[in-house]
Amino acid sequence: MSYETIQLEMRGQVCLLTLNRPDRLNALTVETANDFKAAVADALQQGARAIVLTGAGRAFCAGGDLRAMQEIATAEGRLEAFFDEPLRILNEAILLIRQTPVPFIAAVNGVASGGGCNLALACDLVIAAESAKFNQAFIKIGLVPDCGGTFILPRLVGWKKAAELMFTGDMITAQQAAEMGMINSVVADAELMGQVMSLAERLAQSPTAAIAQIKRLLDASAVNDYGGQLDREREAQIEAGKTKDFVEGVSSFLEKRPPRFVGS
């Protein structure tokens, strides 16, 4: 299946999703979010066990497409329409990343600004090219962060640093983002996709049913107390113990051979 604003390419069990509006720096629209949701479902149906998200051209994503949002507001004749439908659909796309039971890796190839920055941060892992840059651009037009920024950023960099980034909208380099724990690592521009795809292939061969449980546990830890998290871990461990991958993991350990995980 083809999409207007997303490219989908299956490479074995790894799906490469590319935001494909390079003339608009891959700015986010309702159509982009809908294409993204459909493409993720398509990838899973085709057997994807890891998903890589990147951008076409010189940017990862410049955030929300203000021009498209203004057109919606003008057509409906109300200010609220500037935000209502676009943010509802974009929020569904963000939640889909967290709820999809396979690892997502953001390969940030250029500017990741505003909602584009928070789209990247919603992924499980973020690897950036040396030339990539990040910012919370919302304040520059009198808005507040969206697409989950106020939830995830303080948990990555701390309350004070998150406030600074959001209050100022300052652009930071990929290296600065890595040093403050905002992203996982930085690689040379020419090596970005090679290194990301290598990691994605490794994760696709791992026990992805356990990765799905880890994703749920990490998200729950943000709002759970210690005892509640211990209970969630116990429940998740019981479920993990019922998988074929657990049986294979133990068998391969005892037989001293590499495991062959199937993701269930």
PDB file of C-alpha atoms in Angstrom:
ATOM      1  CA  MET A   1       0.000   0.000   0.000  1.00  0.00           C
ATOM      2  CA  SER A   2       1.268   3.500  -0.812  1.00  0.00           C
ATOM      3  CA  TYR A   3       0.776   6.728   1.121  1.00  0.00           C
ATOM      4  CA  GLU A   4       0.884  10.397   0.158  1.00  0.00           C
ATOM      5  CA  THR A   5       3.067  11.657   3.011  1.00  0.00           C
ATOM      6  CA  ILE A   6       4.845   8.521   4.281  1.00  0.00           C
ATOM      7  CA  GLN A   7       7.138   6.058   2.557  1.00  0.00           C
ATOM      8  CA  LEU A   8       7.050   2.474   3.815  1.00  0.00           C
ATOM      9  CA  GLU A   9       9.844   0.064   3.027  1.00  0.00           C
ATOM     10  CA  MET A  10      10.179  -3.423   4.481  1.00  0.00           C
ATOM     11  CA  ARG A  11      13.726  -4.667   4.913  1.00  0.00           C
ATOM     12  CA  GLY A  12      13.238  -8.160   6.202  1.00  0.00           C
ATOM     13  CA  GLN A  13      11.601  -7.809   9.619  1.00  0.00           C
ATOM     14  CA  VAL A  14      12.524  -4.117   9.901  1.00  0.00           C
ATOM     15  CA  CYS A  15      10.146  -1.465   8.604  1.00  0.00           C
ATOM     16  CA  LEU A  16      11.589   1.883   7.506  1.00  0.00           C
ATOM     17  CA  LEU A  17       9.008   4.675   7.693  1.00  0.00           C
ATOM     18  CA  THR A  18      10.074   7.959   6.106  1.00  0.00           C
ATOM     19  CA  LEU A  19       8.187  11.207   6.602  1.00  0.00           C
ATOM     20  CA  ASN A  20       7.925  12.306   2.981  1.00  0.00           C
ATOM     21  CA  ARG A  21       7.152  16.012   2.654  1.00  0.00           C
ATOM     22  CA  PRO A  22      10.701  17.292   2.064  1.00  0.00           C
ATOM     23  CA  ASP A  23       9.484  20.521   0.441  1.00  0.00           C
ATOM     24  CA  ARG A  24       7.791  21.378   3.789  1.00  0.00           C
ATOM     25  CA  LEU A  25      10.609  19.954   5.941  1.00  0.00           C
ATOM     26  CA  ASN A  26       8.266  17.028   6.699  1.00  0.00           C
ATOM     27  CA  ALA A  27       5.929  19.268   8.692  1.00  0.00           C
ATOM     28  CA  LEU A  28       3.075  17.380  10.316  1.00  0.00           C
ATOM     29  CA  THR A  29      -0.482  17.478   9.009  1.00  0.00           C
ATOM     30  CA  VAL A  30      -3.680  15.537   9.642  1.00  0.00           C
ATOM     31  CA  GLU A  31      -2.899  13.550   6.505  1.00  0.00           C
ATOM     32  CA  THR A  32       0.604  12.734   7.750  1.00  0.00           C
ATOM     33  CA  ALA A  33      -0.747  11.472  11.065  1.00  0.00           C
ATOM     34  CA  ASN A  34      -3.403   9.355   9.356  1.00  0.00           C
ATOM     35  CA  ASP A  35      -0.851   7.965   6.909  1.00  0.00           C
ATOM     36  CA  PHE A  36       1.464   7.188   9.823  1.00  0.00           C
ATOM     37  CA  LYS A  37      -1.221   5.250  11.694  1.00  0.00           C
ATOM     38  CA  ALA A  38      -2.145   3.270   8.583  1.00  0.00           C
ATOM     39  CA  ALA A  39       1.510   2.593   7.746  1.00  0.00           C
ATOM     40  CA  VAL A  40       2.252   1.234  11.233  1.00  0.00           C
ATOM     41  CA  ALA A  41      -0.708  -1.152  10.947  1.00  0.00           C
ATOM     42  CA  ASP A  42       0.504  -2.151   7.476  1.00  0.00           C
ATOM     43  CA  ALA A  43       4.042  -2.762   8.772  1.00  0.00           C
ATOM     44  CA  LEU A  44       2.823  -4.999  11.588  1.00  0.00           C
ATOM     45  CA  GLN A  45       0.644  -6.941   9.178  1.00  0.00           C
ATOM     46  CA  GLN A  46       3.729  -7.524   7.032  1.00  0.00           C
ATOM     47  CA  GLY A  47       5.582  -8.933  10.037  1.00  0.00           C
ATOM     48  CA  ALA A  48       7.659  -5.960  11.178  1.00  0.00           C
ATOM     49  CA  ARG A  49       9.445  -6.583  14.478  1.00  0.00           C
ATOM     50  CA  ALA A  50      11.200  -3.199  14.579  1.00  0.00           C
ATOM     51  CA  ILE A  51      10.278   0.166  13.061  1.00  0.00           C
ATOM     52  CA  VAL A  52      12.669   2.950  12.074  1.00  0.00           C
ATOM     53  CA  LEU A  53      11.298   6.469  11.646  1.00  0.00           C
ATOM     54  CA  THR A  54      13.222   9.117   9.684  1.00  0.00           C
ATOM     55  CA  GLY A  55      12.630  12.104   7.412  1.00  0.00           C
ATOM     56  CA  ALA A  56      13.141  12.693   3.697  1.00  0.00           C
ATOM     57  CA  GLY A  57      15.479  15.452   2.607  1.00  0.00           C
ATOM     58  CA  ARG A  58      17.317  17.784   4.959  1.00  0.00           C
ATOM     59  CA  ALA A  59      15.000  17.645   7.980  1.00  0.00           C
ATOM     60  CA  PHE A  60      13.558  15.023  10.277  1.00  0.00           C
ATOM     61  CA  CYS A  61      10.430  17.063  10.996  1.00  0.00           C
ATOM     62  CA  ALA A  62       9.833  20.794  11.374  1.00  0.00           C
ATOM     63  CA  GLY A  63       6.786  20.324  13.615  1.00  0.00           C
ATOM     64  CA  GLY A  64       3.183  21.132  12.826  1.00  0.00           C
ATOM     65  CA  ASP A  65       2.369  22.569   9.411  1.00  0.00           C
ATOM     66  CA  LEU A  66       1.016  25.991  10.420  1.00  0.00           C
ATOM     67  CA  ARG A  67      -0.176  26.746   6.910  1.00  0.00           C
ATOM     68  CA  ALA A  68      -2.283  23.586   6.748  1.00  0.00           C
ATOM     69  CA  MET A  69      -3.638  24.201  10.240  1.00  0.00           C
ATOM     70  CA  GLN A  70      -4.575  27.764   9.313  1.00  0.00           C
ATOM     71  CA  GLU A  71      -6.456  26.472   6.279  1.00  0.00           C
ATOM     72  CA  ILE A  72      -8.522  24.196   8.523  1.00  0.00           C
ATOM     73  CA  ALA A  73      -9.328  27.060  10.893  1.00  0.00           C
ATOM     74  CA  THR A  74     -10.294  29.356   8.007  1.00  0.00           C
ATOM     75  CA  ALA A  75     -12.499  26.722   6.386  1.00  0.00           C
ATOM     76  CA  GLU A  76     -14.340  26.054   9.651  1.00  0.00           C
ATOM     77  CA  GLY A  77     -14.471  29.693  10.671  1.00  0.00           C
ATOM     78  CA  ARG A  78     -13.300  29.156  14.248  1.00  0.00           C
ATOM     79  CA  LEU A  79      -9.933  29.543  15.952  1.00  0.00           C
ATOM     80  CA  GLU A  80     -10.209  26.272  17.876  1.00  0.00           C
ATOM     81  CA  ALA A  81     -10.158  24.317  14.615  1.00  0.00           C
ATOM     82  CA  PHE A  82      -6.522  25.383  14.188  1.00  0.00           C
ATOM     83  CA  PHE A  83      -5.710  22.885  16.953  1.00  0.00           C
ATOM     84  CA  ASP A  84      -8.663  20.521  17.522  1.00  0.00           C
ATOM     85  CA  GLU A  85      -8.501  17.951  14.742  1.00  0.00           C
ATOM     86  CA  PRO A  86      -4.753  18.193  13.996  1.00  0.00           C
ATOM     87  CA  LEU A  87      -3.750  17.636  17.632  1.00  0.00           C
ATOM     88  CA  ARG A  88      -6.298  14.875  18.174  1.00  0.00           C
ATOM     89  CA  ILE A  89      -4.920  12.906  15.227  1.00  0.00           C
ATOM     90  CA  LEU A  90      -1.291  13.695  16.055  1.00  0.00           C
ATOM     91  CA  ASN A  91      -1.832  12.588  19.652  1.00  0.00           C
ATOM     92  CA  GLU A  92      -3.218   9.295  18.387  1.00  0.00           C
ATOM     93  CA  ALA A  93      -0.038   8.825  16.337  1.00  0.00           C
ATOM     94  CA  ILE A  94       2.160   9.593  19.358  1.00  0.00           C
ATOM     95  CA  LEU A  95       0.254   7.131  21.548  1.00  0.00           C
ATOM     96  CA  LEU A  96       0.494   4.525  18.787  1.00  0.00           C
ATOM     97  CA  ILE A  97       4.295   4.618  19.049  1.00  0.00           C
ATOM     98  CA  ARG A  98       4.073   3.906  22.772  1.00  0.00           C
ATOM     99  CA  GLN A  99       1.390   1.224  22.409  1.00  0.00           C
ATOM    100  CA  THR A 100       2.795  -0.670  19.426  1.00  0.00           C
ATOM    101  CA  PRO A 101       4.489  -3.839  20.739  1.00  0.00           C
ATOM    102  CA  VAL A 102       7.709  -3.495  18.724  1.00  0.00           C
ATOM    103  CA  PRO A 103      10.686  -1.157  19.203  1.00  0.00           C
ATOM    104  CA  PHE A 104      10.638   2.226  17.448  1.00  0.00           C
ATOM    105  CA  ILE A 105      13.938   3.914  16.592  1.00  0.00           C
ATOM    106  CA  ALA A 106      14.025   7.545  15.463  1.00  0.00           C
ATOM    107  CA  ALA A 107      16.838   8.235  12.996  1.00  0.00           C
ATOM    108  CA  VAL A 108      17.033  12.024  13.222  1.00  0.00           C
ATOM    109  CA  ASN A 109      18.682  13.187  10.013  1.00  0.00           C
ATOM    110  CA  GLY A 110      18.217  16.957  10.383  1.00  0.00           C
ATOM    111  CA  VAL A 111      16.156  19.489  12.294  1.00  0.00           C
ATOM    112  CA  ALA A 112      13.604  18.065  14.736  1.00  0.00           C
ATOM    113  CA  SER A 113      11.587  21.053  15.865  1.00  0.00           C
ATOM    114  CA  GLY A 114       8.484  21.484  18.021  1.00  0.00           C
ATOM    115  CA  GLY A 115       6.114  18.582  17.463  1.00  0.00           C
ATOM    116  CA  GLY A 116       8.785  16.958  15.300  1.00  0.00           C
ATOM    117  CA  CYS A 117      11.154  16.933  18.262  1.00  0.00           C
ATOM    118  CA  ASN A 118       8.508  15.358  20.474  1.00  0.00           C
ATOM    119  CA  LEU A 119       7.625  12.823  17.788  1.00  0.00           C
ATOM    120  CA  ALA A 120      11.249  11.667  17.870  1.00  0.00           C
ATOM    121  CA  LEU A 121      11.303  11.584  21.683  1.00  0.00           C
ATOM    122  CA  ALA A 122       8.195   9.384  21.711  1.00  0.00           C
ATOM    123  CA  CYS A 123      10.254   6.652  20.033  1.00  0.00           C
ATOM    124  CA  ASP A 124      11.948   4.067  22.229  1.00  0.00           C
ATOM    125  CA  LEU A 125      15.428   4.981  21.010  1.00  0.00           C
ATOM    126  CA  VAL A 126      16.696   8.136  19.283  1.00  0.00           C
ATOM    127  CA  ILE A 127      19.895   8.222  17.241  1.00  0.00           C
ATOM    128  CA  ALA A 128      20.863  11.482  15.546  1.00  0.00           C
ATOM    129  CA  ALA A 129      23.226  12.563  12.831  1.00  0.00           C
ATOM    130  CA  GLU A 130      25.943  15.011  13.875  1.00  0.00           C
ATOM    131  CA  SER A 131      24.227  17.765  11.887  1.00  0.00           C
ATOM    132  CA  ALA A 132      20.831  17.198  13.527  1.00  0.00           C
ATOM    133  CA  LYS A 133      19.351  19.846  15.801  1.00  0.00           C
ATOM    134  CA  PHE A 134      16.479  19.894  18.275  1.00  0.00           C
ATOM    135  CA  ASN A 135      14.254  22.544  19.800  1.00  0.00           C
ATOM    136  CA  GLN A 136      10.926  23.179  21.502  1.00  0.00           C
ATOM    137  CA  ALA A 137       9.906  25.906  19.077  1.00  0.00           C
ATOM    138  CA  PHE A 138       6.381  26.493  20.404  1.00  0.00           C
ATOM    139  CA  ILE A 139       7.231  29.510  22.582  1.00  0.00           C
ATOM    140  CA  LYS A 140       8.477  31.391  19.531  1.00  0.00           C
ATOM    141  CA  ILE A 141       4.886  31.742  18.292  1.00  0.00           C
ATOM    142  CA  GLY A 142       3.255  32.031  21.700  1.00  0.00           C
ATOM    143  CA  LEU A 143       2.206  28.400  22.099  1.00  0.00           C
ATOM    144  CA  VAL A 144       2.870  25.625  24.600  1.00  0.00           C
ATOM    145  CA  PRO A 145       4.568  22.285  23.831  1.00  0.00           C
ATOM    146  CA  ASP A 146       2.340  19.511  22.532  1.00  0.00           C
ATOM    147  CA  CYS A 147       2.737  15.978  21.120  1.00  0.00           C
ATOM    148  CA  GLY A 148       3.713  14.822  24.622  1.00  0.00           C
ATOM    149  CA  GLY A 149       6.651  17.169  25.123  1.00  0.00           C
ATOM    150  CA  THR A 150       5.705  18.257  28.646  1.00  0.00           C
ATOM    151  CA  PHE A 151       5.447  14.595  29.659  1.00  0.00           C
ATOM    152  CA  ILE A 152       8.577  13.080  28.157  1.00  0.00           C
ATOM    153  CA  LEU A 153      11.154  15.885  28.122  1.00  0.00           C
ATOM    154  CA  PRO A 154      11.352  16.515  31.909  1.00  0.00           C
ATOM    155  CA  ARG A 155      11.675  12.767  32.411  1.00  0.00           C
ATOM    156  CA  LEU A 156      14.652  12.711  30.066  1.00  0.00           C
ATOM    157  CA  VAL A 157      16.554  15.860  31.001  1.00  0.00           C
ATOM    158  CA  GLY A 158      15.077  16.913  34.355  1.00  0.00           C
ATOM    159  CA  TRP A 159      12.512  19.542  35.292  1.00  0.00           C
ATOM    160  CA  LYS A 160      14.806  22.593  35.221  1.00  0.00           C
ATOM    161  CA  LYS A 161      16.455  21.823  31.893  1.00  0.00           C
ATOM    162  CA  ALA A 162      13.096  21.013  30.315  1.00  0.00           C
ATOM    163  CA  ALA A 163      11.741  24.354  31.533  1.00  0.00           C
ATOM    164  CA  GLU A 164      14.738  26.158  30.036  1.00  0.00           C
ATOM    165  CA  LEU A 165      14.343  24.455  26.659  1.00  0.00           C
ATOM    166  CA  MET A 166      10.608  25.128  26.588  1.00  0.00           C
ATOM    167  CA  PHE A 167      10.772  28.719  27.884  1.00  0.00           C
ATOM    168  CA  THR A 168      13.466  29.765  25.401  1.00  0.00           C
ATOM    169  CA  GLY A 169      12.860  27.547  22.375  1.00  0.00           C
ATOM    170  CA  ASP A 170      16.625  27.519  21.895  1.00  0.00           C
ATOM    171  CA  MET A 171      18.026  25.184  19.265  1.00  0.00           C
ATOM    172  CA  ILE A 172      20.502  22.600  20.565  1.00  0.00           C
ATOM    173  CA  THR A 173      22.906  20.355  18.702  1.00  0.00           C
ATOM    174  CA  ALA A 174      22.668  16.595  18.576  1.00  0.00           C
ATOM    175  CA  GLN A 175      25.753  16.365  20.775  1.00  0.00           C
ATOM    176  CA  GLN A 176      24.172  18.635  23.402  1.00  0.00           C
ATOM    177  CA  ALA A 177      20.997  16.552  23.286  1.00  0.00           C
ATOM    178  CA  ALA A 178      22.999  13.368  23.853  1.00  0.00           C
ATOM    179  CA  GLU A 179      24.980  14.873  26.722  1.00  0.00           C
ATOM    180  CA  MET A 180      21.807  15.841  28.601  1.00  0.00           C
ATOM    181  CA  GLY A 181      20.211  12.415  28.083  1.00  0.00           C
ATOM    182  CA  MET A 182      17.601  13.622  25.629  1.00  0.00           C
ATOM    183  CA  ILE A 183      18.677  11.138  22.930  1.00  0.00           C
ATOM    184  CA  ASN A 184      20.716   7.933  22.898  1.00  0.00           C
ATOM    185  CA  SER A 185      23.652   8.707  20.640  1.00  0.00           C
ATOM    186  CA  VAL A 186      25.134  10.759  17.811  1.00  0.00           C
ATOM    187  CA  VAL A 187      26.786   9.350  14.688  1.00  0.00           C
ATOM    188  CA  ALA A 188      28.384  10.790  11.576  1.00  0.00           C
ATOM    189  CA  ASP A 189      25.803  11.896   9.013  1.00  0.00           C
ATOM    190  CA  ALA A 190      26.947   9.348   6.451  1.00  0.00           C
ATOM    191  CA  GLU A 191      26.702   6.520   8.983  1.00  0.00           C
ATOM    192  CA  LEU A 192      23.275   7.324  10.422  1.00  0.00           C
ATOM    193  CA  MET A 193      21.038   4.962   8.491  1.00  0.00           C
ATOM    194  CA  GLY A 194      23.594   2.162   8.418  1.00  0.00           C
ATOM    195  CA  GLN A 195      23.991   2.190  12.185  1.00  0.00           C
ATOM    196  CA  VAL A 196      20.285   2.608  12.870  1.00  0.00           C
ATOM    197  CA  MET A 197      19.297  -0.222  10.539  1.00  0.00           C
ATOM    198  CA  SER A 198      21.944  -2.469  12.079  1.00  0.00           C
ATOM    199  CA  LEU A 199      20.483  -1.805  15.535  1.00  0.00           C
ATOM    200  CA  ALA A 200      16.936  -2.293  14.250  1.00  0.00           C
ATOM    201  CA  GLU A 201      17.864  -5.651  12.716  1.00  0.00           C
ATOM    202  CA  ARG A 202      19.413  -6.717  16.001  1.00  0.00           C
ATOM    203  CA  LEU A 203      16.275  -5.759  17.921  1.00  0.00           C
ATOM    204  CA  ALA A 204      14.046  -7.448  15.339  1.00  0.00           C
ATOM    205  CA  GLN A 205      15.859 -10.720  16.078  1.00  0.00           C
ATOM    206  CA  SER A 206      15.409 -10.280  19.821  1.00  0.00           C
ATOM    207  CA  PRO A 207      12.468 -11.495  21.961  1.00  0.00           C
ATOM    208  CA  THR A 208      10.168  -8.666  20.911  1.00  0.00           C
ATOM    209  CA  ALA A 209       7.328  -9.919  23.114  1.00  0.00           C
ATOM    210  CA  ALA A 210       9.564  -9.046  26.075  1.00  0.00           C
ATOM    211  CA  ILE A 211      10.368  -5.672  24.501  1.00  0.00           C
ATOM    212  CA  ALA A 212       6.639  -4.970  24.304  1.00  0.00           C
ATOM    213  CA  GLN A 213       6.354  -5.686  28.039  1.00  0.00           C
ATOM    214  CA  ILE A 214       9.385  -3.493  28.774  1.00  0.00           C
ATOM    215  CA  LYS A 215       7.765  -0.610  26.869  1.00  0.00           C
ATOM    216  CA  ARG A 216       4.628  -0.949  29.000  1.00  0.00           C
ATOM    217  CA  LEU A 217       6.641  -1.143  32.203  1.00  0.00           C
ATOM    218  CA  LEU A 218       8.703   1.931  31.366  1.00  0.00           C
ATOM    219  CA  ASP A 219       5.574   3.945  30.604  1.00  0.00           C
ATOM    220  CA  ALA A 220       3.895   2.733  33.817  1.00  0.00           C
ATOM    221  CA  SER A 221       6.962   3.682  35.872  1.00  0.00           C
ATOM    222  CA  ALA A 222       6.337   7.352  35.101  1.00  0.00           C
ATOM    223  CA  VAL A 223       3.136   7.347  37.156  1.00  0.00           C
ATOM    224  CA  ASN A 224       3.501   4.337  39.480  1.00  0.00           C
ATOM    225  CA  ASP A 225       4.812   4.158  43.021  1.00  0.00           C
ATOM    226  CA  TYR A 226       7.543   1.643  43.920  1.00  0.00           C
ATOM    227  CA  GLY A 227       5.147  -1.023  45.175  1.00  0.00           C
ATOM    228  CA  GLY A 228       2.815  -0.603  42.250  1.00  0.00           C
ATOM    229  CA  GLN A 229       5.700  -0.967  39.820  1.00  0.00           C
ATOM    230  CA  LEU A 230       6.885  -4.135  41.557  1.00  0.00           C
ATOM    231  CA  ASP A 231       3.398  -5.565  41.083  1.00  0.00           C
ATOM    232  CA  ARG A 232       3.414  -4.627  37.392  1.00  0.00           C
ATOM    233  CA  GLU A 233       6.823  -6.252  36.948  1.00  0.00           C
ATOM    234  CA  ARG A 234       5.615  -9.468  38.544  1.00  0.00           C
ATOM    235  CA  GLU A 235       2.571  -9.573  36.284  1.00  0.00           C
ATOM    236  CA  ALA A 236       4.663  -8.841  33.198  1.00  0.00           C
ATOM    237  CA  GLN A 237       7.218 -11.473  34.133  1.00  0.00           C
ATOM    238  CA  ILE A 238       4.513 -14.108  34.438  1.00  0.00           C
ATOM    239  CA  GLU A 239       3.261 -13.211  30.959  1.00  0.00           C
ATOM    240  CA  ALA A 240       6.808 -13.250  29.560  1.00  0.00           C
ATOM    241  CA  GLY A 241       7.292 -16.690  31.068  1.00  0.00           C
ATOM    242  CA  LYS A 242       4.416 -18.013  28.953  1.00  0.00           C
ATOM    243  CA  THR A 243       6.072 -17.084  25.652  1.00  0.00           C
ATOM    244  CA  LYS A 244       7.834 -19.299  23.150  1.00  0.00           C
ATOM    245  CA  ASP A 245      10.783 -16.939  23.407  1.00  0.00           C
ATOM    246  CA  PHE A 246      11.275 -17.753  27.087  1.00  0.00           C
ATOM    247  CA  VAL A 247      11.280 -21.473  26.307  1.00  0.00           C
ATOM    248  CA  GLU A 248      13.736 -20.870  23.466  1.00  0.00           C
ATOM    249  CA  GLY A 249      15.919 -18.618  25.588  1.00  0.00           C
ATOM    250  CA  VAL A 250      16.280 -21.204  28.331  1.00  0.00           C
ATOM    251  CA  SER A 251      16.788 -24.042  25.849  1.00  0.00           C
ATOM    252  CA  SER A 252      19.459 -22.191  23.902  1.00  0.00           C
ATOM    253  CA  PHE A 253      21.248 -21.291  27.149  1.00  0.00           C
ATOM    254  CA  LEU A 254      21.303 -24.898  28.331  1.00  0.00           C
ATOM    255  CA  GLU A 255      22.275 -26.186  24.898  1.00  0.00           C
ATOM    256  CA  LYS A 256      24.956 -23.490  24.514  1.00  0.00           C
ATOM    257  CA  ARG A 257      23.730 -22.251  21.133  1.00  0.00           C
ATOM    258  CA  PRO A 258      22.466 -18.915  19.790  1.00  0.00           C
ATOM    259  CA  PRO A 259      18.737 -18.383  20.450  1.00  0.00           C
ATOM    260  CA  ARG A 260      16.183 -18.217  17.637  1.00  0.00           C
ATOM    261  CA  PHE A 261      13.488 -15.907  18.939  1.00  0.00           C
ATOM    262  CA  VAL A 262      10.132 -15.608  17.176  1.00  0.00           C
ATOM    263  CA  GLY A 263       8.637 -12.642  19.035  1.00  0.00           C
ATOM    264  CA  SER A 264       5.837 -14.531  20.763  1.00  0.00           C
TER     265      SER A 264
END
